[in-house]
Amino acid sequence: MDAEESRSAIAYRQIAGYIDNVADGARLPPEADFAEMFGLSRASIREALARLRAEGIVRSRKGSGTFAMRSGAPEMVRLSAISSVRELAQWHEVRLALESEVAALAADRRTDEDLARLEAAQEALLASLLTGRGEREDVAFHAALAVCAHNPKLSDALGRLTSHIFSWGNLSAQRSVLTMAERRELIALEHGAIVAAVAARDGDRARAEMRRHLLAGRTRVLSDLQM
Amino acid sequence: MDAEESRSAIAYRQIAGYIDNVADGARLPPEADFAEMFGLSRASIREALARLRAEGIVRSRKGSGTFAMRSGAPEMVRLSAISSVRELAQWHEVRLALESEVAALAADRRTDEDLARLEAAQEALLASLLTGRGEREDVAFHAALAVCAHNPKLSDALGRLTSHIFSWGNLSAQRSVLTMAERRELIALEHGAIVAAVAARDGDRARAEMRRHLLAGRTRVLSDLQM
DNA sequence: ATCGGCAATGCTGTCTGACAGCATGAATTT
DNA sequence: AAATTCATGCTGTCAGACAGCATTGCCGAT
């Protein structure tokens, strides 16, 4: 089910959960206690705390202790590093939410020029899949769709999120269970359905097709990871 | 007066400087080499690397090495001050995307305790609407719903976004075209439909009801603004 | 009794040494 | 030449130890 989560990731999750049930500014248990609590070494605890420190969730003072900083109210949503399959799945759900809305808005608001650019992006993607993995062209397709939605905030957030998720996949082993031909056919089909819905200005259908596309992609990725 | 810089801070500065002079995606020297270079222990190097990992500047792969990720966007999106109705509408669309997905996931994944908390939040909201504007309770209701979705990334992003939007529009509720009684009735109706869908574990209906709720709210706010 | 200093204790920061397990490239075999 | 095995390098993790800062609480001086 869950591909082995690293020990420091376990520590991170546990400590984050601990902080959720604690007052703002409260002092956390010593690292040694956390280590004993979770059955991990102090090194793993420190690894997790280093991440929490970097995220502003926690603050450590030498000789004094580590303190929860829940009111660290950053004015932005941070894309913290993805360190487990679980986190990848969570970000993927955020992407699904944004991208399906983008598809619907794109169908409602697209101009004819928008549609032309979208179709061009789709053709470029299919062409590049004959020779390479077409990863960049896939991103370009989704970017072209985002433009159609005419909502800069939404497309900006989605763009950063997508590249964040892709950067994880870049460094992980790219061993797909699909052949290039199968992959190309699937993308042609799924993207094609989205383009058709956008062309028909059918927002609900565009949303549904995008959901199908992303959910299918998630299934493919997860089955790859379980090989 | 030099407040002694911690060793891990030195390591962080040095490694960050090293990364600046290196290509994107390049492989960094092994931790042991960094340690020898800077005259520090591997523990301090790892402490610095943990921070760089959390910031998305580097990524480590077990058995392979640590790699520079200069293009890693550290933040999802900056919630800059809303300075126009157009921007408000754009953020509202982002919220709509996230919140409707949250509603669907909440219906799929809620536990019985989640549901109890959600219903309690709804009752608290209705009670507070008898005396005040119930703004804080409204936020609490949506927060309770976000908990049901069991996706920290998604609920965190949504929470920040919602408070951002609310910080702008807190005056809109004051000069509303609706009487308090009308407002209460509408919220009872719309929230009640969402709660019912979550209780029935009907994700699609929860999504639809949330969309309706937010779209109705947008219409109300915009009509207020045009008064 | 109050206040100032002082020792004891607890905690984080850092160091050292070691080992497991994954990834990669080289050597070897077919 | 291709496939397989093997050797090596690197990160992740563990264990134990010590330095130095903060805080607590005791003790003595006034």
Coordinates of C-alpha atoms (C1' of nucleotides) in Angstrom, one line a residue:
Chain A
M1 CA 0.0 0.0 0.0
D2 CA 2.3 2.7 1.2
A3 CA 5.8 2.4 -0.2
E4 CA 8.2 2.4 2.6
E5 CA 8.1 5.7 4.3
S6 CA 11.4 7.0 5.5
R7 CA 12.0 7.0 9.2
S8 CA 12.5 10.8 9.3
A9 CA 9.2 11.1 7.4
I10 CA 7.5 9.1 10.1
A11 CA 9.1 11.3 12.7
Y12 CA 7.9 14.4 10.9
R13 CA 4.4 13.1 10.7
Q14 CA 4.3 12.1 14.3
I15 CA 5.7 15.3 15.6
A16 CA 3.5 17.4 13.4
G17 CA 0.5 15.5 14.8
Y18 CA 1.8 16.1 18.3
I19 CA 2.1 19.8 17.6
D20 CA -1.5 19.9 16.4
N21 CA -2.7 19.0 19.9
V22 CA -0.6 21.5 21.7
A23 CA -0.9 25.2 22.6
D24 CA 0.9 27.9 20.7
G25 CA 4.4 28.5 22.0
A26 CA 4.3 25.3 24.0
R27 CA 7.5 23.5 24.7
L28 CA 7.9 20.1 23.0
P29 CA 9.3 17.0 24.7
P30 CA 13.1 16.6 24.4
E31 CA 14.5 14.9 21.3
A32 CA 15.4 11.9 23.3
D33 CA 11.9 11.5 24.5
F34 CA 10.5 11.7 21.0
A35 CA 13.1 9.1 19.9
E36 CA 11.9 6.7 22.6
M37 CA 8.3 7.5 22.0
F38 CA 8.5 6.6 18.3
G39 CA 11.1 3.9 18.6
L40 CA 13.5 5.9 16.4
S41 CA 17.0 7.3 16.9
R42 CA 17.7 10.9 17.8
A43 CA 19.2 11.4 14.4
S44 CA 15.9 10.8 12.7
I45 CA 14.1 13.0 15.2
R46 CA 16.6 15.8 14.5
E47 CA 16.1 15.3 10.7
A48 CA 12.4 15.8 11.1
L49 CA 12.8 18.8 13.5
A50 CA 15.2 20.4 11.0
R51 CA 12.5 20.3 8.4
L52 CA 9.9 21.7 10.9
R53 CA 12.3 24.5 11.7
A54 CA 12.8 25.3 8.1
E55 CA 9.1 25.5 7.7
G56 CA 8.7 27.8 10.6
I57 CA 6.5 25.4 12.5
V58 CA 9.0 25.0 15.3
R59 CA 11.8 26.9 16.8
S60 CA 14.7 25.5 18.8
R61 CA 16.8 27.2 21.4
K62 CA 20.1 25.7 22.4
G63 CA 20.0 24.5 26.0
S64 CA 16.4 25.4 26.4
G65 CA 14.3 23.2 24.2
T66 CA 12.1 23.1 21.1
F67 CA 8.9 25.2 20.9
A68 CA 5.8 25.0 18.8
M69 CA 5.3 28.1 16.6
R70 CA 1.8 27.7 15.4
S71 CA 1.2 31.4 14.8
G72 CA 4.1 31.6 12.3
A73 CA 1.4 32.8 9.9
P74 CA 3.3 32.9 6.6
E75 CA 1.4 34.7 4.0
M76 CA 1.9 32.0 1.4
V77 CA 1.3 28.4 0.9
R78 CA 4.6 26.7 0.8
L79 CA 5.4 23.7 -1.3
S80 CA 7.4 21.7 1.1
A81 CA 9.6 18.9 -0.2
I82 CA 7.8 15.7 -1.1
S83 CA 9.3 13.0 1.0
S84 CA 6.8 10.1 0.8
V85 CA 4.2 8.6 -1.5
R86 CA 1.6 9.8 0.9
E87 CA 2.6 13.4 0.5
L88 CA 2.7 13.0 -3.3
A89 CA -0.8 11.7 -3.2
Q90 CA -1.9 14.7 -1.1
W91 CA -0.4 17.3 -3.5
H92 CA -1.9 15.4 -6.3
E93 CA -5.4 15.9 -4.9
V94 CA -4.7 19.6 -4.6
R95 CA -3.7 19.6 -8.2
L96 CA -6.8 17.7 -9.2
A97 CA -9.0 20.3 -7.5
L98 CA -7.3 23.2 -9.3
E99 CA -6.9 21.6 -12.6
S100 CA -10.4 20.4 -13.0
E101 CA -11.7 23.9 -12.2
V102 CA -9.3 25.3 -14.7
A103 CA -10.7 23.0 -17.3
A104 CA -14.2 24.1 -16.6
L105 CA -13.3 27.8 -16.7
A106 CA -11.3 27.3 -19.8
A107 CA -14.3 25.8 -21.5
D108 CA -16.5 28.7 -20.4
R109 CA -14.1 31.5 -21.3
R110 CA -11.8 30.4 -24.0
T111 CA -11.4 32.6 -27.0
D112 CA -10.8 31.2 -30.5
E113 CA -7.1 32.1 -30.2
D114 CA -6.9 30.2 -26.9
L115 CA -8.4 27.2 -28.5
A116 CA -6.0 27.3 -31.4
R117 CA -3.0 27.5 -29.0
L118 CA -4.4 24.6 -27.0
E119 CA -4.8 22.4 -30.1
A120 CA -1.3 23.4 -31.2
A121 CA 0.0 22.3 -27.8
Q122 CA -1.8 19.0 -28.1
E123 CA -0.3 18.3 -31.6
A124 CA 3.2 19.3 -30.3
L125 CA 2.8 16.8 -27.5
L126 CA 1.7 14.0 -29.7
A127 CA 4.6 14.7 -32.1
S128 CA 7.1 14.7 -29.3
L129 CA 5.8 11.4 -27.9
L130 CA 7.0 9.8 -31.1
T131 CA 10.6 10.4 -30.2
G132 CA 10.8 11.2 -26.5
R133 CA 8.8 11.2 -23.3
G134 CA 7.2 14.5 -24.1
E135 CA 7.2 15.7 -20.5
R136 CA 7.9 19.3 -21.3
E137 CA 5.2 19.3 -23.9
D138 CA 2.7 17.8 -21.5
V139 CA 3.4 20.7 -19.1
A140 CA 3.0 23.1 -22.0
F141 CA -0.4 21.6 -22.8
H142 CA -1.7 22.1 -19.3
A143 CA -0.2 25.6 -19.3
A144 CA -2.1 26.4 -22.5
L145 CA -5.2 25.2 -20.9
A146 CA -4.6 27.3 -17.9
V147 CA -4.3 30.4 -20.1
C148 CA -7.8 29.7 -21.4
A149 CA -9.2 30.0 -17.9
H150 CA -8.3 33.7 -17.8
N151 CA -7.5 33.6 -14.1
P152 CA -3.9 34.5 -13.3
K153 CA -4.1 33.5 -9.7
L154 CA -5.4 30.1 -10.4
S155 CA -3.1 29.3 -13.3
D156 CA -0.1 30.6 -11.4
A157 CA -0.8 28.4 -8.4
L158 CA -1.5 25.5 -10.6
G159 CA 1.7 26.0 -12.6
R160 CA 3.9 26.0 -9.6
L161 CA 2.2 23.1 -8.1
T162 CA 2.5 21.0 -11.3
S163 CA 6.2 21.7 -11.7
H164 CA 6.6 20.8 -8.0
I165 CA 5.0 17.5 -8.5
F166 CA 6.9 16.8 -11.7
S167 CA 10.2 17.6 -10.1
W168 CA 9.6 14.7 -7.8
G169 CA 8.9 12.4 -10.7
N170 CA 12.0 13.7 -12.5
L171 CA 14.4 12.4 -9.9
S172 CA 12.6 9.2 -9.1
A173 CA 13.1 6.3 -11.4
Q174 CA 11.3 6.7 -14.6
R175 CA 10.3 3.2 -15.2
S176 CA 6.8 3.0 -16.6
V177 CA 4.8 -0.1 -17.1
L178 CA 3.5 1.4 -20.3
T179 CA 5.1 1.3 -23.7
M180 CA 5.6 4.5 -25.5
A181 CA 2.8 3.6 -27.9
E182 CA 0.3 2.9 -25.2
R183 CA 1.2 6.1 -23.4
R184 CA 0.8 8.1 -26.6
E185 CA -2.6 6.5 -27.3
L186 CA -3.9 7.2 -23.8
I187 CA -2.8 10.8 -23.9
A188 CA -4.3 11.3 -27.3
L189 CA -7.6 10.0 -26.1
E190 CA -7.7 11.7 -22.7
H191 CA -6.4 15.1 -23.8
G192 CA -8.5 14.9 -27.0
A193 CA -11.6 14.6 -24.9
I194 CA -10.6 17.6 -22.9
V195 CA -9.9 19.7 -26.0
A196 CA -13.2 18.7 -27.5
A197 CA -15.1 19.8 -24.4
V198 CA -13.3 23.1 -24.3
A199 CA -14.0 23.5 -28.0
A200 CA -17.7 22.9 -27.3
R201 CA -17.6 25.3 -24.4
D202 CA -19.0 22.5 -22.2
G203 CA -17.5 23.3 -18.7
D204 CA -19.0 20.4 -16.9
R205 CA -17.7 17.9 -19.4
A206 CA -14.3 19.5 -19.4
R207 CA -14.1 19.2 -15.7
A208 CA -15.2 15.6 -15.8
E209 CA -12.7 14.7 -18.5
M210 CA -9.9 16.4 -16.7
R211 CA -10.8 14.5 -13.5
R212 CA -10.7 11.2 -15.4
H213 CA -7.4 12.1 -17.0
L214 CA -5.7 13.0 -13.7
L215 CA -7.1 10.0 -11.8
A216 CA -6.0 7.7 -14.6
G217 CA -2.6 9.3 -14.4
R218 CA -2.4 8.8 -10.7
T219 CA -3.3 5.2 -11.0
R220 CA -0.5 4.7 -13.5
V221 CA 2.1 6.5 -11.4
L222 CA 1.2 4.6 -8.3
S223 CA 1.3 1.3 -10.1
D224 CA 4.7 2.2 -11.3
L225 CA 5.9 3.0 -7.8
Q226 CA 4.7 -0.4 -6.6
M227 CA 6.7 -2.3 -9.1
Chain B
M1 CA 29.9 41.5 18.8
D2 CA 29.8 38.6 16.4
A3 CA 27.1 36.4 17.7
E4 CA 28.8 33.1 17.0
E5 CA 27.3 31.6 13.9
S6 CA 26.3 28.0 14.5
R7 CA 28.2 25.4 12.6
S8 CA 25.2 24.1 10.7
A9 CA 24.5 27.8 9.7
I10 CA 28.1 28.0 8.3
A11 CA 27.5 24.8 6.4
Y12 CA 24.2 26.1 5.1
R13 CA 25.9 29.3 3.8
Q14 CA 28.8 27.5 2.3
I15 CA 26.7 24.9 0.5
A16 CA 24.2 27.5 -0.7
G17 CA 27.2 29.4 -2.1
Y18 CA 28.4 26.2 -3.8
I19 CA 25.1 25.6 -5.4
D20 CA 25.0 29.1 -6.8
N21 CA 28.0 28.2 -9.0
V22 CA 26.6 25.0 -10.3
A23 CA 24.3 23.9 -13.0
D24 CA 20.7 23.0 -12.4
G25 CA 20.3 19.4 -11.5
A26 CA 24.0 18.9 -10.9
R27 CA 25.2 16.4 -8.4
L28 CA 26.7 17.8 -5.3
P29 CA 29.8 16.4 -3.6
P30 CA 29.2 13.7 -1.0
E31 CA 28.4 14.8 2.5
A32 CA 31.8 13.5 3.7
D33 CA 33.6 15.7 1.2
F34 CA 31.7 18.8 2.3
A35 CA 32.5 17.9 5.9
E36 CA 36.2 17.8 5.1
M37 CA 36.1 20.9 2.9
F38 CA 34.6 23.1 5.6
G39 CA 36.3 21.4 8.5
L40 CA 32.9 20.3 10.0
S41 CA 31.4 17.0 10.9
R42 CA 29.0 15.2 8.7
A43 CA 26.2 15.8 11.2
S44 CA 26.5 19.6 10.7
I45 CA 26.5 19.1 6.9
R46 CA 23.4 16.9 7.2
E47 CA 21.7 19.6 9.3
A48 CA 22.3 22.1 6.6
L49 CA 21.2 19.8 3.9
A50 CA 18.0 19.0 5.8
R51 CA 17.2 22.7 5.7
L52 CA 18.0 23.0 2.0
R53 CA 15.9 19.9 1.3
A54 CA 12.9 21.5 3.2
E55 CA 13.4 24.6 1.1
G56 CA 13.3 22.6 -2.1
I57 CA 16.8 23.8 -3.1
V58 CA 18.3 20.3 -3.1
R59 CA 17.0 16.8 -3.3
S60 CA 18.7 13.7 -2.0
R61 CA 18.4 10.2 -3.2
K62 CA 19.5 7.3 -1.1
G63 CA 22.4 5.6 -2.5
S64 CA 22.8 8.0 -5.3
G65 CA 23.7 11.5 -4.0
T66 CA 22.4 15.0 -3.5
F67 CA 21.4 17.2 -6.4
A68 CA 20.9 20.9 -6.8
M69 CA 17.3 21.9 -7.7
R70 CA 17.8 25.6 -8.5
S71 CA 14.4 25.8 -10.3
G72 CA 12.5 24.4 -7.4
A73 CA 9.8 26.9 -6.7
P74 CA 9.7 27.1 -2.9
E75 CA 6.3 28.7 -2.6
M76 CA 3.0 27.8 -4.1
V77 CA 1.7 31.3 -4.5
R78 CA 2.0 34.6 -2.7
L79 CA -1.2 35.9 -1.2
S80 CA -0.6 39.5 -2.0
A81 CA -3.1 42.1 -0.8
I82 CA -6.4 42.1 -2.7
S83 CA -6.7 45.4 -4.4
S84 CA -9.6 45.0 -6.7
V85 CA -12.9 43.2 -7.1
R86 CA -11.4 41.4 -10.0
E87 CA -8.7 39.9 -7.9
L88 CA -11.2 39.0 -5.2
A89 CA -13.2 37.1 -7.8
Q90 CA -10.1 35.3 -9.0
W91 CA -9.1 34.2 -5.5
H92 CA -12.7 33.2 -5.0
E93 CA -12.5 30.9 -7.9
V94 CA -9.4 29.3 -6.4
R95 CA -11.2 28.8 -3.2
L96 CA -14.1 27.3 -5.0
A97 CA -11.9 24.8 -6.6
L98 CA -10.2 23.7 -3.4
E99 CA -13.3 23.9 -1.2
S100 CA -15.5 21.8 -3.5
E101 CA -12.8 19.1 -3.7
V102 CA -12.5 19.2 0.1
A103 CA -16.3 18.7 0.4
A104 CA -16.1 15.6 -1.9
L105 CA -13.1 14.1 0.0
A106 CA -14.8 14.8 3.3
A107 CA -17.8 12.9 2.3
D108 CA -15.6 10.0 1.1
R109 CA -13.3 9.8 4.1
R110 CA -15.1 11.2 7.2
T111 CA -15.1 9.2 10.3
D112 CA -18.1 9.3 12.7
E113 CA -16.1 11.6 15.0
D114 CA -15.4 13.9 12.1
L115 CA -19.1 14.1 11.3
A116 CA -20.0 14.8 14.9
R117 CA -17.6 17.7 15.0
L118 CA -18.9 19.0 11.7
E119 CA -22.5 18.9 13.0
A120 CA -21.4 20.6 16.2
A121 CA -19.7 23.3 14.2
Q122 CA -22.9 23.9 12.2
E123 CA -25.0 24.1 15.4
A124 CA -22.6 26.6 16.9
L125 CA -22.8 28.7 13.7
L126 CA -26.6 28.8 13.8
A127 CA -26.6 29.6 17.4
S128 CA -24.2 32.5 17.0
L129 CA -26.2 33.9 14.1
L130 CA -29.0 34.6 16.5
T131 CA -26.9 37.2 18.2
G132 CA -23.9 38.1 16.0
R133 CA -22.6 37.8 12.5
G134 CA -21.1 34.4 13.2
E135 CA -18.1 35.0 11.1
R136 CA -15.7 33.1 13.2
E137 CA -18.1 30.2 13.5
D138 CA -18.5 30.1 9.7
V139 CA -14.7 29.8 9.4
A140 CA -14.8 27.1 12.0
F141 CA -17.4 25.2 10.1
H142 CA -15.3 25.1 6.9
A143 CA -12.3 24.2 9.0
A144 CA -14.1 21.3 10.5
L145 CA -15.1 20.2 7.0
A146 CA -11.4 20.4 5.9
V147 CA -10.4 18.1 8.7
C148 CA -12.8 15.5 7.4
A149 CA -10.9 15.4 4.1
H150 CA -7.8 14.0 5.8
N151 CA -5.5 15.9 3.5
P152 CA -3.2 18.3 5.4
K153 CA -1.8 20.0 2.3
L154 CA -5.2 20.7 0.9
S155 CA -6.8 21.9 4.1
D156 CA -3.7 24.0 4.9
A157 CA -3.8 25.7 1.5
L158 CA -7.6 26.3 1.8
G159 CA -7.4 27.6 5.3
R160 CA -4.8 30.2 4.4
L161 CA -6.7 31.2 1.3
T162 CA -10.0 31.5 3.1
S163 CA -8.6 33.7 5.9
H164 CA -6.9 35.8 3.2
I165 CA -10.2 36.4 1.4
F166 CA -12.1 37.0 4.7
S167 CA -9.6 39.6 5.8
W168 CA -10.6 41.6 2.8
G169 CA -14.3 41.2 2.8
N170 CA -15.2 41.5 6.5
L171 CA -17.1 44.7 5.7
S172 CA -19.2 43.1 3.1
A173 CA -21.3 41.2 5.6
Q174 CA -22.0 44.4 7.5
R175 CA -23.8 46.2 4.8
S176 CA -25.6 43.2 3.4
V177 CA -28.8 43.4 1.6
L178 CA -30.0 40.5 3.6
T179 CA -31.5 40.7 7.1
M180 CA -30.0 38.5 9.7
A181 CA -32.9 36.2 9.7
E182 CA -32.7 35.7 5.9
R183 CA -29.0 35.1 6.2
R184 CA -29.4 32.6 8.9
E185 CA -32.0 30.7 6.9
L186 CA -29.8 30.6 3.8
I187 CA -26.8 29.3 5.8
A188 CA -28.9 26.7 7.5
L189 CA -30.2 25.5 4.2
E190 CA -26.9 25.5 2.3
H191 CA -24.7 24.2 5.0
G192 CA -27.3 21.7 6.0
A193 CA -27.3 20.2 2.5
I194 CA -23.5 19.9 2.7
V195 CA -23.6 18.2 6.0
A196 CA -26.3 15.8 4.8
A197 CA -24.2 14.8 1.8
V198 CA -21.2 14.3 4.0
A199 CA -23.2 12.2 6.4
A200 CA -24.5 10.1 3.5
R201 CA -20.9 9.7 2.2
D202 CA -22.0 11.1 -1.2
G203 CA -18.9 12.9 -2.5
D204 CA -20.4 14.1 -5.7
R205 CA -23.4 15.6 -4.0
A206 CA -21.2 17.2 -1.4
R207 CA -19.1 18.8 -4.1
A208 CA -22.2 20.1 -5.9
E209 CA -23.8 21.5 -2.7
M210 CA -20.5 23.2 -1.8
R211 CA -20.3 24.8 -5.3
R212 CA -23.9 26.0 -5.0
H213 CA -23.2 27.4 -1.5
L214 CA -20.0 29.3 -2.6
L215 CA -21.5 30.6 -5.9
A216 CA -24.6 31.8 -4.0
G217 CA -22.3 33.6 -1.6
R218 CA -20.3 35.2 -4.4
T219 CA -23.5 36.5 -5.9
R220 CA -24.6 37.9 -2.6
V221 CA -21.2 39.6 -2.0
L222 CA -21.0 41.0 -5.5
S223 CA -24.5 42.4 -5.3
D224 CA -23.6 44.0 -2.1
L225 CA -20.6 45.6 -3.7
Q226 CA -22.7 47.1 -6.4
M227 CA -25.1 48.7 -4.1
Chain C
dA1 C1' 13.0 37.4 55.1
dT2 C1' 14.9 38.9 50.7
dC3 C1' 18.1 39.0 47.4
dG4 C1' 22.2 37.7 44.9
dG5 C1' 25.2 34.4 43.4
dC6 C1' 26.3 29.5 42.5
dA7 C1' 25.9 24.8 41.6
dA8 C1' 23.1 21.1 39.5
dT9 C1' 20.5 19.6 35.9
dG10 C1' 18.3 19.3 31.4
dC11 C1' 18.5 20.2 26.6
dT12 C1' 20.3 21.2 22.1
dG13 C1' 24.3 21.4 19.0
dT14 C1' 28.1 18.8 17.5
dC15 C1' 31.4 15.0 16.9
dT16 C1' 32.9 10.2 16.0
dG17 C1' 32.3 5.7 14.3
dA18 C1' 29.7 2.3 12.3
dC19 C1' 26.4 -0.3 9.4
dA20 C1' 22.4 -1.2 6.2
dG21 C1' 20.5 -0.6 1.8
dC22 C1' 20.0 1.5 -2.6
dA23 C1' 22.1 3.0 -7.2
dT24 C1' 25.4 3.1 -10.4
dG25 C1' 29.0 1.5 -13.3
dA26 C1' 32.5 -2.0 -14.2
dA27 C1' 33.7 -6.7 -14.7
dT28 C1' 32.2 -11.1 -16.1
dT29 C1' 29.8 -14.5 -18.5
dT30 C1' 27.0 -16.3 -22.2
Chain D
dA1 C1' 27.1 -7.7 -28.0
dA2 C1' 23.9 -8.3 -24.5
dA3 C1' 22.7 -9.8 -20.1
dT4 C1' 24.0 -10.7 -15.5
dT5 C1' 26.8 -10.3 -11.5
dC6 C1' 29.6 -7.8 -8.6
dA7 C1' 32.1 -4.0 -6.5
dT8 C1' 32.0 0.5 -4.9
dG9 C1' 30.1 4.9 -3.4
dC10 C1' 26.6 7.4 -1.2
dT11 C1' 22.7 8.5 1.8
dG12 C1' 19.9 7.1 5.7
dT13 C1' 20.0 5.6 10.3
dC14 C1' 21.8 4.1 14.7
dA15 C1' 24.6 4.5 19.1
dG16 C1' 27.3 6.8 22.4
dA17 C1' 29.6 10.8 23.9
dC18 C1' 30.7 15.6 25.1
dA19 C1' 30.5 20.8 25.0
dG20 C1' 28.0 24.7 26.2
dC21 C1' 23.8 27.4 27.0
dA22 C1' 19.3 28.0 30.1
dT23 C1' 16.8 27.3 33.8
dT24 C1' 15.9 25.6 38.4
dG25 C1' 16.6 25.6 42.9
dC26 C1' 19.6 25.8 46.8
dC27 C1' 22.5 28.4 49.8
dG28 C1' 24.6 32.0 52.0
dA29 C1' 25.0 37.0 52.9
dT30 C1' 22.8 41.1 54.2

